[in-house]
Backbone as a ProteinNet text record, in pm:
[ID]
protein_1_A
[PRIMARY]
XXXXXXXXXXXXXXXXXXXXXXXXXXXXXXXXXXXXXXXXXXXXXXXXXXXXXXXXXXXXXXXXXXXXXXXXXXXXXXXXXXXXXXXXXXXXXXXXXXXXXXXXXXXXXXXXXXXXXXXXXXXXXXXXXXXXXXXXXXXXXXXXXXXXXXXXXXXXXXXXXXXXXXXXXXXXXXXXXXXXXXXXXXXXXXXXXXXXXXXXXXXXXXXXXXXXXXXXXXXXXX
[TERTIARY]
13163.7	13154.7	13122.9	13160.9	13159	13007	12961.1	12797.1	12724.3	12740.2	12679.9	12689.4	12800.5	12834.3	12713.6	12759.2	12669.6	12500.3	12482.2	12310.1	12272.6	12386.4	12365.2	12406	12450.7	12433.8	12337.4	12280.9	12175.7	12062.2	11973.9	11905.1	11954	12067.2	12156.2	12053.2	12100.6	12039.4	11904.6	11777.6	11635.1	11615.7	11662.6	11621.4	11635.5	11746.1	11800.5	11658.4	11631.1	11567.9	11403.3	11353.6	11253.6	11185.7	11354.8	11306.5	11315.6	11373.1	11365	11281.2	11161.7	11092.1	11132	10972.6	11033.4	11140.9	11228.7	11333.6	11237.1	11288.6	11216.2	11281.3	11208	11214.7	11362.8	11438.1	11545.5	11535.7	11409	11417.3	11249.8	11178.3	11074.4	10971.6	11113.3	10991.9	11124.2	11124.3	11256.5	11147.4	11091.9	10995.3	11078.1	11026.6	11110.1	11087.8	11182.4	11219.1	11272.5	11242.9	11306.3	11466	11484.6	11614.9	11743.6	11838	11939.9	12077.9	12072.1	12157.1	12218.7	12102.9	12128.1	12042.7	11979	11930.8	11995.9	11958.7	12014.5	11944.7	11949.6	11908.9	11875.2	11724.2	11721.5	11558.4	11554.5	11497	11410.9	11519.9	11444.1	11432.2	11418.6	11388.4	11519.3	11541.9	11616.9	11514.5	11568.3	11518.2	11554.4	11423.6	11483.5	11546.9	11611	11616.3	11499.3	11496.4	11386.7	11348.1	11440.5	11392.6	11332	11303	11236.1	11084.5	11060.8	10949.7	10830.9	10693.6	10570.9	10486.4	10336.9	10217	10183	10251.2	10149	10235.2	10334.4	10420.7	10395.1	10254.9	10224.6	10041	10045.8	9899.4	9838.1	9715.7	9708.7	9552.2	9496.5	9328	9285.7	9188.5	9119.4	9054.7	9064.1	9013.8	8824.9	8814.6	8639.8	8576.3	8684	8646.5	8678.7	8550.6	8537.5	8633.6	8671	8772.3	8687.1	8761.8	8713.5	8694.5	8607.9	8578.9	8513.6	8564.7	8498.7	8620.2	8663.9	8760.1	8699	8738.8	8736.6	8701.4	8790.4	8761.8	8673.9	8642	8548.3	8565.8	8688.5	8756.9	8877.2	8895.6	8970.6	9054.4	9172.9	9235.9	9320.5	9340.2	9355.5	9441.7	9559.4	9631	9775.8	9767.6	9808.8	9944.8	10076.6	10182.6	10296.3	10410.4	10530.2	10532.2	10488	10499.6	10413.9	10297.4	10245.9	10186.9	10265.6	10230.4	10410.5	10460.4	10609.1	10673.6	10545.2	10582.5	10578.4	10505.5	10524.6	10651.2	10757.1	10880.6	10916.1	11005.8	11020	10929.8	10795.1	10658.6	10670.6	10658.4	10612.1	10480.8	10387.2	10236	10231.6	10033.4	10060.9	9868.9	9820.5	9654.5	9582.5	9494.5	9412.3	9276.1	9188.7	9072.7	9067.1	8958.2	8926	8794.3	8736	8603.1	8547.7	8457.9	8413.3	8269.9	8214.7	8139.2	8056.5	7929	7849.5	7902.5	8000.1	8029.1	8178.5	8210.8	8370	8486	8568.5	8668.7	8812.3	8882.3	9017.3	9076.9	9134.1	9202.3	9281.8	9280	9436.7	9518.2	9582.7	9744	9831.4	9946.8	10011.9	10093.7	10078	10146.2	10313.1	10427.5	10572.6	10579.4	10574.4	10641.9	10521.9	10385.1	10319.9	10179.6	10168.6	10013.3	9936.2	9764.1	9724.6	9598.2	9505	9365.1	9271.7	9178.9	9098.2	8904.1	8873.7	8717.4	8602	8530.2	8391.5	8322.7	8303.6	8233.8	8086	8098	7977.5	7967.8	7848	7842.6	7893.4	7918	7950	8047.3	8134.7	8253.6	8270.3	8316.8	8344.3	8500.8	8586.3	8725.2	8782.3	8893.7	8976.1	9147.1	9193	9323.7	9402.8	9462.1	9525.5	9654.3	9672.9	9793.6	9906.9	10069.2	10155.5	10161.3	10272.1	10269.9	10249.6	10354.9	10384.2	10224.2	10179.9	10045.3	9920.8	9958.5	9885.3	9783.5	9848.8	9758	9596	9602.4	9404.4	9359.9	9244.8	9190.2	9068.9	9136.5	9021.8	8962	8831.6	8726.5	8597.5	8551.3	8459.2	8390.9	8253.7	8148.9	8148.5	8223.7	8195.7	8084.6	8035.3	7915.7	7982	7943.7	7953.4	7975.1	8095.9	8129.2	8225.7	8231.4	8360.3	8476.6	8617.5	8760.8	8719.7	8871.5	8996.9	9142	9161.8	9311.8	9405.2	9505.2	9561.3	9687.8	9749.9	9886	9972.3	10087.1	10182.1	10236.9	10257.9	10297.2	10238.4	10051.3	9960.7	9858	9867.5	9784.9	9617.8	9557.3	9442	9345.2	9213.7	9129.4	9031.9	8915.1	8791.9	8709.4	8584.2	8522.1	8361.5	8311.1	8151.3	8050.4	7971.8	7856.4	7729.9	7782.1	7618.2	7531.7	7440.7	7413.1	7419.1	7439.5	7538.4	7681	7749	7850.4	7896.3	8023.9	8089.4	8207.9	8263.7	8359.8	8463.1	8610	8662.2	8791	8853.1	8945.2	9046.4	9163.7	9288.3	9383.7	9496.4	9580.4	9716.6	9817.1	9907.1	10061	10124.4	10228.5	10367.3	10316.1	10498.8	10470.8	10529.8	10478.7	10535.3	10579.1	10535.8	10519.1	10432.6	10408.7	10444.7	10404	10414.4	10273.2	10227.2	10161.1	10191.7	10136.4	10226.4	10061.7	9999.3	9880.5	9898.2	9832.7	9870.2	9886.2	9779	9762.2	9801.1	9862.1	9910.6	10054.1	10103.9	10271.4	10278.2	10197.6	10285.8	10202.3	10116	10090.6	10141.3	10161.7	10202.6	10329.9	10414.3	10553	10640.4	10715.5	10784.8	10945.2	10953.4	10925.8	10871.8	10814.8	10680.6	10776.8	10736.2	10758.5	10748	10818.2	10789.7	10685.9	10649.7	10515.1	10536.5	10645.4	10661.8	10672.2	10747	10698.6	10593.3	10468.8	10364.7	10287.5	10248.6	10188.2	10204.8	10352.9	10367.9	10322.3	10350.6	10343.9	10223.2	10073.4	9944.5	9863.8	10013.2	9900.4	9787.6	9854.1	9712.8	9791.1	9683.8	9711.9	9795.7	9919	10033.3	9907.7	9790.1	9707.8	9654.9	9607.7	9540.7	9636.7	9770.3	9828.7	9861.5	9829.2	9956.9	9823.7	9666.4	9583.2	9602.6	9630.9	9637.4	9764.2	9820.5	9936.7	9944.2	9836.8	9791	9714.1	9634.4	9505.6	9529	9676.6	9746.2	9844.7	9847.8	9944.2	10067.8	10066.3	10143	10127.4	10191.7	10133.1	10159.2	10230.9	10279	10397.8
-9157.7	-9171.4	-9037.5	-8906.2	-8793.9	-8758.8	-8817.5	-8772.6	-8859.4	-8976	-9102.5	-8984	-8957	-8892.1	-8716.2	-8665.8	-8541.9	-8567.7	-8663.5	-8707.5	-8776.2	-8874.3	-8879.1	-8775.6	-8626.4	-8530.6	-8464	-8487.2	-8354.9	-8432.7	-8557.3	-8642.7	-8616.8	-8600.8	-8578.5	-8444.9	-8373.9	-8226.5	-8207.6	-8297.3	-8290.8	-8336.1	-8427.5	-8514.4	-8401.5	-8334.2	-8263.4	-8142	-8094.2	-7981.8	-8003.5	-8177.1	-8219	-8245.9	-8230.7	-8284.1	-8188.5	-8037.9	-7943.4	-7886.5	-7956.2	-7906.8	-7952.3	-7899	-7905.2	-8063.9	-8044.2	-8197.5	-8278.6	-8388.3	-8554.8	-8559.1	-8554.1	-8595.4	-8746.8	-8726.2	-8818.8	-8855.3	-8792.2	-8826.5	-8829.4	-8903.6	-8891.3	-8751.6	-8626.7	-8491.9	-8382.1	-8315.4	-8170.3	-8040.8	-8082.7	-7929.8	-7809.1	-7728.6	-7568.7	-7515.6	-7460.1	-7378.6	-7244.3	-7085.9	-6989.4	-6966.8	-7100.9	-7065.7	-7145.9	-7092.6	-7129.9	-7176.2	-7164	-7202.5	-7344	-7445.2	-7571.9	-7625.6	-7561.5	-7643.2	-7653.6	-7707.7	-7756.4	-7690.6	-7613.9	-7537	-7623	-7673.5	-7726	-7670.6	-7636	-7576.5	-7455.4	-7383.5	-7230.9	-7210.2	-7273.7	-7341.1	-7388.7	-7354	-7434.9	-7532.3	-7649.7	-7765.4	-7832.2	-7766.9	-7843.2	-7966.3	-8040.6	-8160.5	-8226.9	-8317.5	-8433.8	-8444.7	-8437.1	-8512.8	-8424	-8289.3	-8162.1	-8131.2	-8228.3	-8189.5	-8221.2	-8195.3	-8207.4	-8232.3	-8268.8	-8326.6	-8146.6	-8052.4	-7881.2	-7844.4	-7886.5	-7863.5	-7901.7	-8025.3	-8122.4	-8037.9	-7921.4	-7889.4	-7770.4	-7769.5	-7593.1	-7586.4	-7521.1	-7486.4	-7360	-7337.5	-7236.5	-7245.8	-7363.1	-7354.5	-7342.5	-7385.1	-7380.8	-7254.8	-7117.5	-7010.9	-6943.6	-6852.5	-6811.8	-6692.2	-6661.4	-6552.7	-6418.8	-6328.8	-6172.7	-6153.1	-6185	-6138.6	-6021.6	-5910	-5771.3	-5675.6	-5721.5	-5619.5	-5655.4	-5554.7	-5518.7	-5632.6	-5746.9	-5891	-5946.4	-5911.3	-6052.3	-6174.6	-6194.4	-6338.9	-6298	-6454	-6451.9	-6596.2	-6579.9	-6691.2	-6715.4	-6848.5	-6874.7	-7010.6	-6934.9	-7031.9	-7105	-7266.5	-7326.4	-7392.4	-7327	-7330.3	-7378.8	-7373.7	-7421	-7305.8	-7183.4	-7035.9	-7072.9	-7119	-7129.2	-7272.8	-7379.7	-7503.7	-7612.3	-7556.6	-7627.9	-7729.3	-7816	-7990.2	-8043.7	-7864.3	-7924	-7905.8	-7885.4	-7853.1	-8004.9	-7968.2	-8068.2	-8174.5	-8176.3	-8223.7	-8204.1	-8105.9	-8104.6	-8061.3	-8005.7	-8017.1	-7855	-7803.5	-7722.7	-7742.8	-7635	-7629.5	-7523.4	-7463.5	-7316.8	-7308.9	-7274.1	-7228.1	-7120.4	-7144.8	-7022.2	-6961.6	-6886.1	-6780.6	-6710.8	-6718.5	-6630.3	-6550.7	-6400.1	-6376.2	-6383.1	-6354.7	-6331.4	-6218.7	-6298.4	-6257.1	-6253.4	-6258.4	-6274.7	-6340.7	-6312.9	-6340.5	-6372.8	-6448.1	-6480.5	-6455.9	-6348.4	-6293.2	-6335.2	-6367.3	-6472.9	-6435.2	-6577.9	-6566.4	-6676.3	-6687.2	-6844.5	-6862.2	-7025.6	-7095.7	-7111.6	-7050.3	-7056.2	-7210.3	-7260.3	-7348.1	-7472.1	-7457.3	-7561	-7599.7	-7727.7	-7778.5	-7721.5	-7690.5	-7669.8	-7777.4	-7842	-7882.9	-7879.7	-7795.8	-7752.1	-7875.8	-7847	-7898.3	-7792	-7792.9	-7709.4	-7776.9	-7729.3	-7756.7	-7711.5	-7527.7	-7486.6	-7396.1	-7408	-7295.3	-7343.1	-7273.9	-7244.3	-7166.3	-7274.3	-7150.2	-7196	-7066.3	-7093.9	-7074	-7135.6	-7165.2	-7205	-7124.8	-7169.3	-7145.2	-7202.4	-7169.8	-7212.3	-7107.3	-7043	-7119.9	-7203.5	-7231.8	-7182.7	-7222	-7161.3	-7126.7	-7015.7	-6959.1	-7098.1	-7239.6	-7302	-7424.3	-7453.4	-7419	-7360.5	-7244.8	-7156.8	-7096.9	-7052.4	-6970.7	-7046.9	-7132.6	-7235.1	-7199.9	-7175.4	-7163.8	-7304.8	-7329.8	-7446.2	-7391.6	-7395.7	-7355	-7459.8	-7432.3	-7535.7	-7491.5	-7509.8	-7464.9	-7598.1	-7532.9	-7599	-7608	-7712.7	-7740.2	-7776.9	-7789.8	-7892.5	-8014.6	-8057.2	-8178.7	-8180.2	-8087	-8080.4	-8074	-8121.9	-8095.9	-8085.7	-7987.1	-7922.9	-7924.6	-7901	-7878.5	-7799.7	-7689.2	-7608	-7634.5	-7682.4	-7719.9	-7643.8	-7644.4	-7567	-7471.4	-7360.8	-7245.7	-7158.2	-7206.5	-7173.7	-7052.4	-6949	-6857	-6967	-6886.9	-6963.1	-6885.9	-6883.5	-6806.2	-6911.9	-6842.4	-6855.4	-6782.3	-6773	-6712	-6772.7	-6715.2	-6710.5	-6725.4	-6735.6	-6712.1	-6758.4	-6822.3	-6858.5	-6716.7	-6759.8	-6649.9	-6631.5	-6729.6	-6683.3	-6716.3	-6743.7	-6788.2	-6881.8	-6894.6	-6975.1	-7030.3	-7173.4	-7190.1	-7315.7	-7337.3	-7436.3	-7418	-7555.4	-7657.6	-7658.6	-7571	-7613.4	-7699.7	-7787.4	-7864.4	-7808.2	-7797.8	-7783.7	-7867.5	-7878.7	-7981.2	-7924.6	-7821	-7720.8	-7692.1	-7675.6	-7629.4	-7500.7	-7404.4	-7278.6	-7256.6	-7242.7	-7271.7	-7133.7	-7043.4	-6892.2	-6860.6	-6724.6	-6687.2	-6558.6	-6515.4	-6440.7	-6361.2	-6280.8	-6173.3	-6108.8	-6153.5	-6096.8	-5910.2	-5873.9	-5740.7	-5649.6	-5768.2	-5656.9	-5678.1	-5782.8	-5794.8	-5724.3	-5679.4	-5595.3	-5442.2	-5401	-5303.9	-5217.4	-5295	-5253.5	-5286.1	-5324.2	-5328.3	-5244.6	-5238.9	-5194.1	-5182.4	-5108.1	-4950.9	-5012.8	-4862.1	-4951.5	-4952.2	-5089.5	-5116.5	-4949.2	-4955.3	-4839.5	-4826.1	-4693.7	-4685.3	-4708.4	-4690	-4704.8	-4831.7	-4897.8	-5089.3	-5134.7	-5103	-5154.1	-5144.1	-4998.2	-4960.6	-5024.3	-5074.3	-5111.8	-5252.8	-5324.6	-5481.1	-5473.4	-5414	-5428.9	-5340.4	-5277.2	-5148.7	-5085.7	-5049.5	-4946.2	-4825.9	-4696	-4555.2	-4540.1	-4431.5	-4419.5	-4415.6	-4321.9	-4258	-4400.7	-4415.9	-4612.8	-4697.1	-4695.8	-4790.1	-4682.7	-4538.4	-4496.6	-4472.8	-4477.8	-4488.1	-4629.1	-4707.2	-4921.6	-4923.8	-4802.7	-4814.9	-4736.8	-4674.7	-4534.5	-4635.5	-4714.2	-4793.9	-4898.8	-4954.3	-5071.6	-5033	-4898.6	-4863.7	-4753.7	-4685.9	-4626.5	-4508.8	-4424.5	-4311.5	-4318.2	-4411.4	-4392	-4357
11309.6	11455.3	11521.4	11493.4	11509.2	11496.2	11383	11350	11499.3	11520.8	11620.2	11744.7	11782.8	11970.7	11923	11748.8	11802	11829.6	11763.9	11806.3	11914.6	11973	12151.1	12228.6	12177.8	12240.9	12257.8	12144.8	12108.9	12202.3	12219.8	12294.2	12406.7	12431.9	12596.7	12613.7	12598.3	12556.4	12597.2	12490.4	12461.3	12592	12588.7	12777.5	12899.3	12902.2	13004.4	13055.7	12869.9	12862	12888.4	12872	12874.5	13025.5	13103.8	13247.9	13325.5	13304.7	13336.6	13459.6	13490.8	13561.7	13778.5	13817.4	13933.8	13992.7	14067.5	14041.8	14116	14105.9	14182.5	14314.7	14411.8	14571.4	14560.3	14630.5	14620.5	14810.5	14900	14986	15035	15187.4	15161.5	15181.7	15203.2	15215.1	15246.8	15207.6	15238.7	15278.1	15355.5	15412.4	15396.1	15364.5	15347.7	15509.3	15459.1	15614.1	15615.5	15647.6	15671.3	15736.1	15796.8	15909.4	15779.6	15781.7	15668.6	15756	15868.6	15949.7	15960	15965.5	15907.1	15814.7	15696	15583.3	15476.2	15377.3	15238.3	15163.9	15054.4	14963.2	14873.9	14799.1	14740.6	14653.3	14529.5	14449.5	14545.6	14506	14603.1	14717.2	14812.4	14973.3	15071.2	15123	15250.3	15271.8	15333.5	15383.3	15527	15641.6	15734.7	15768.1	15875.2	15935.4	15932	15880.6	15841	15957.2	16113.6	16232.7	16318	16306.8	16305.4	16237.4	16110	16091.9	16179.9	16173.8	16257	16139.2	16178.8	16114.3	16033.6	16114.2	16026	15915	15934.5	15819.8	15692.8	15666.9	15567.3	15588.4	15600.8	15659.7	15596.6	15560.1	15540.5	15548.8	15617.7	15682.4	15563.7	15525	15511.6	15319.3	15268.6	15116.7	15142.1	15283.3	15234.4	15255.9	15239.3	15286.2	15146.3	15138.7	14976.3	14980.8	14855.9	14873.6	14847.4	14857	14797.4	14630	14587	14456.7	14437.7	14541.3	14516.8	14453.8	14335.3	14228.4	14076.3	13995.6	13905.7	13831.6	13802.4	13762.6	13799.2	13892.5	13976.5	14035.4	14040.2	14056.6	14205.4	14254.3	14364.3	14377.6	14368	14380.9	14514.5	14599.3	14708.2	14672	14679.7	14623.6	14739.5	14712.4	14821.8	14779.2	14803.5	14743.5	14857.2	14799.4	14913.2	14963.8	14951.5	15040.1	15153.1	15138.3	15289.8	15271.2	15263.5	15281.3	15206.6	15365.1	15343.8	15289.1	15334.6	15332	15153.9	15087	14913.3	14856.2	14944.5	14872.9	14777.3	14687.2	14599	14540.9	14585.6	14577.7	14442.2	14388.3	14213.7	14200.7	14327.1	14307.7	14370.1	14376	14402.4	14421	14460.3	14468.9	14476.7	14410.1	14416.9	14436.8	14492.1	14502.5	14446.7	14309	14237.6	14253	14287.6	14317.2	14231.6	14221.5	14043.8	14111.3	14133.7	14140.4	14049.5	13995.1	13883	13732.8	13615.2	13512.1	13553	13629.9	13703.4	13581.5	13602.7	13507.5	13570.6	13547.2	13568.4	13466.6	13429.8	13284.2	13196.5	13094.1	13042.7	13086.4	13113.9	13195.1	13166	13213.2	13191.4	13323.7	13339.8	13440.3	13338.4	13349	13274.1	13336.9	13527.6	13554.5	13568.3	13553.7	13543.5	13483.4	13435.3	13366.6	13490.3	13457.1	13570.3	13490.2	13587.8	13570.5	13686.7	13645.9	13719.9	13723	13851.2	13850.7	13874.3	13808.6	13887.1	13974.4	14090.3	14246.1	14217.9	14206	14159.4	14027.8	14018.9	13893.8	13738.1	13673.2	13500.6	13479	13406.3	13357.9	13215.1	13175.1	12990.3	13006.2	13014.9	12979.2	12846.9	12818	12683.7	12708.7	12629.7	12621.8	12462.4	12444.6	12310.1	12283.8	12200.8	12160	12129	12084.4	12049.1	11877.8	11860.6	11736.5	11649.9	11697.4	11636	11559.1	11666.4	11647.8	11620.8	11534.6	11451.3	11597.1	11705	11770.4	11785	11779.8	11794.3	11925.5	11936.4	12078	12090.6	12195.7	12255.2	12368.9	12367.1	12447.4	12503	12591.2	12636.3	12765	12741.9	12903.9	12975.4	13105	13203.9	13342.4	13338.7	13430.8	13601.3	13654.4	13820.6	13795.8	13837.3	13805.5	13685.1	13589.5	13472.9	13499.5	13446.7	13445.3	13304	13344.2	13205.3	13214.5	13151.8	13150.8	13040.4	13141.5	13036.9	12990.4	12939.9	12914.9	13001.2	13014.7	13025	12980.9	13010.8	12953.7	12866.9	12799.6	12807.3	12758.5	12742	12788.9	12819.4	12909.9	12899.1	12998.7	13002.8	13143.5	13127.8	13260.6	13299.3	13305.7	13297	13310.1	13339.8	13441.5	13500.5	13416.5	13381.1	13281.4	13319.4	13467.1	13557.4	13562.8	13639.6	13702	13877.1	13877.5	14051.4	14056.9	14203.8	14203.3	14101.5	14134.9	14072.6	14179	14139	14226.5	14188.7	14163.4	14066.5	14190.9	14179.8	14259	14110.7	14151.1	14015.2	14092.1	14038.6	14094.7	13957.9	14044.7	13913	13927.9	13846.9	13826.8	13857.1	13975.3	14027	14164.4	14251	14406.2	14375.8	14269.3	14265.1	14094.4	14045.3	13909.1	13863.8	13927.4	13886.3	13804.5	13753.9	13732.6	13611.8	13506.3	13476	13403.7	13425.7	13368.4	13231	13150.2	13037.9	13047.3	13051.2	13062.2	13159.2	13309.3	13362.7	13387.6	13310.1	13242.5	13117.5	13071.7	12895.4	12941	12996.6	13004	13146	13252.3	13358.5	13443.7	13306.8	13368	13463.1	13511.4	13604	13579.7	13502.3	13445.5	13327.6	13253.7	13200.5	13022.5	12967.5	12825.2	12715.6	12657.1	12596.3	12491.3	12466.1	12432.6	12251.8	12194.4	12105.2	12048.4	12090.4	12103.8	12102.1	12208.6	12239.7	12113.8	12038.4	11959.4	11840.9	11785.5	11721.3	11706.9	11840.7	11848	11850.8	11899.4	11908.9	11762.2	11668.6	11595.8	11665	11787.6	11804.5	11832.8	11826.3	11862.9	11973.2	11957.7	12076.6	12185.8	12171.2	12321.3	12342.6	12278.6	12327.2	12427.3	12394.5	12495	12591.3	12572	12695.4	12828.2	12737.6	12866.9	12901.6	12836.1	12874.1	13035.1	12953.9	13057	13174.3	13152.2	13286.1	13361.9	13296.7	13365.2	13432.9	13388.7	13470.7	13554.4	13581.5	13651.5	13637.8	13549.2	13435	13400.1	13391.9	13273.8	13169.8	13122.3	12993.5	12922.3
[MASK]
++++++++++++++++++++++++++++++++++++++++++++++++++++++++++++++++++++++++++++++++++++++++++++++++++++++++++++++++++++++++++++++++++++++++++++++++++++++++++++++++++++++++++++++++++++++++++++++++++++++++++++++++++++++++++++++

C-alpha cells in the first residue's frame, strides 16, 4: 500500500510540475494595475476592480510601426506584454513584432517561461532551434518564406535570421504574458558581475584572452 500512495505522489508531483506555467484565469480578466491599495496580487501583478476596467486596458496601438534595426544585430523586437498591455494579465499569451534589416539577426536565446511561434509577413528568414542535452543537442532548421510558421518549443535556445535581400519582418505569439527572454551571449559573457574568467575558459576551452575580450565586448573587462 505504501508503494500505491508513493506513485500517486510522485504523478501528484509530475502534474503539479507539468502545470507550472502561467495559472488559468478563474475570472473573466484581472487587468494589472500599478495602485496596490485595493488589488489582489495575482501572478506578478496587482489586479484592479473588475468594475474599473475600460475598453484601453484590453488595447495596445503601434505594431505597424517598424522598429529600429540600426544596432549591431540588425534586429528589433517590439514586444507586446502584460508590461504595457494590462488586460493580458493571467491571459497566458503574449505578442512581438520582429524587424530584421538586411543579414539582421536575432541571436540565440530562450523563452525559460514560454513556446513562442512565429509568421513571416515579409521577407526570408532561416530559423533553427537546438535541442536539450537529453536530446543529443539536434538542431532543427528551416527557410522561411512570406506566409511560413514555426515554432520553438519552450525553453529552447533558438534564433532568426535575414537572408533576403531586403527587409524582413515576422509576427511571434507566445504561451506566457511575460515569457522572459534570456541572450545567450549576453547572459554568460556579460553578467553582472561578470562570470569568472576561469570558468568560462574552461566551459568553452578557449584562451583566458579570448573570453576576457568576449567579456570586455559584452560589457566587461574581464
Amino acid at each position: 500500500m505504501k508503494v500505491v500512495y508513493f506513485f500517486v505522489a510522485l504523478l501528484a508531483l509530475a502534474s503539479t510540475l507539468a502545470s507550472a506555467y502561467d495559472p488559468s484565469p478563474l475570472q473573466d480578466f484581472c487587468v494589472a494595475t500599478e495602485d496596490m491599495k485595493d488589488g489582489v496580487f495575482v501572478n506578478g501583478k496587482f489586479c484592479k476592480d473588475s468594475k474599473l476596467a475600460k475598453p484601453e486596458d484590453f488595447f495596445f496601438s503601434g505594431l505597424d510601426i517598424s522598429g529600429d534595426t540600426s544596432n549591431p544585430n540588425g534586429f528589433n523586437v517590439t514586444a507586446v506584454t502584460v508590461d504595457n498591455l494590462p488586460g493580458l494579465n493571467t491571459m497566458g499569451i503574449s505578442l512581438a513584432r520582429i524587424d530584421f534589416a538586411p543579414k539582421g539577426l536575432n541571436p540565440p536565446h530562450t523563452h525559460p517561461r514560454g513556446t513562442e511561434i512565429i509568421v513571416v509577413l515579409e521577407g526570408t528568414l532561416f530559423v533553427g532551434f537546438v535541442t536539450s542535452n537529453q536530446n543529443n543537442n539536434r538542431l532543427f532548421t528551416k527557410v522561411l518564406n512570406k506566409g511560413d510558421v514555426f515554432v520553438f518549443p519552450i525553453g529552447l535556445i533558438h534564433f532568426q535570421q535575414n537572408v533576403g535581400y531586403g527587409n524582413a519582418l515576422a509576427i511571434g505569439a507566445l504561451s506566457s504574458q511575460n515569457p522572459g527572454v534570456i541572450t545567450i551571449a549576453d547572459t554568460v559573457f556579460g553578467s553582472d558581475p561578470p562570470i569568472s574568467s576561469e570558468v568560462l575558459t574552461k566551459a568553452f576551452q578557449l584562451d583566458k584572452n579570448v573570453v576576457q575580450k568576449l567579456q570586455k565586448q559584452f560589457g566587461h573587462n574581464g
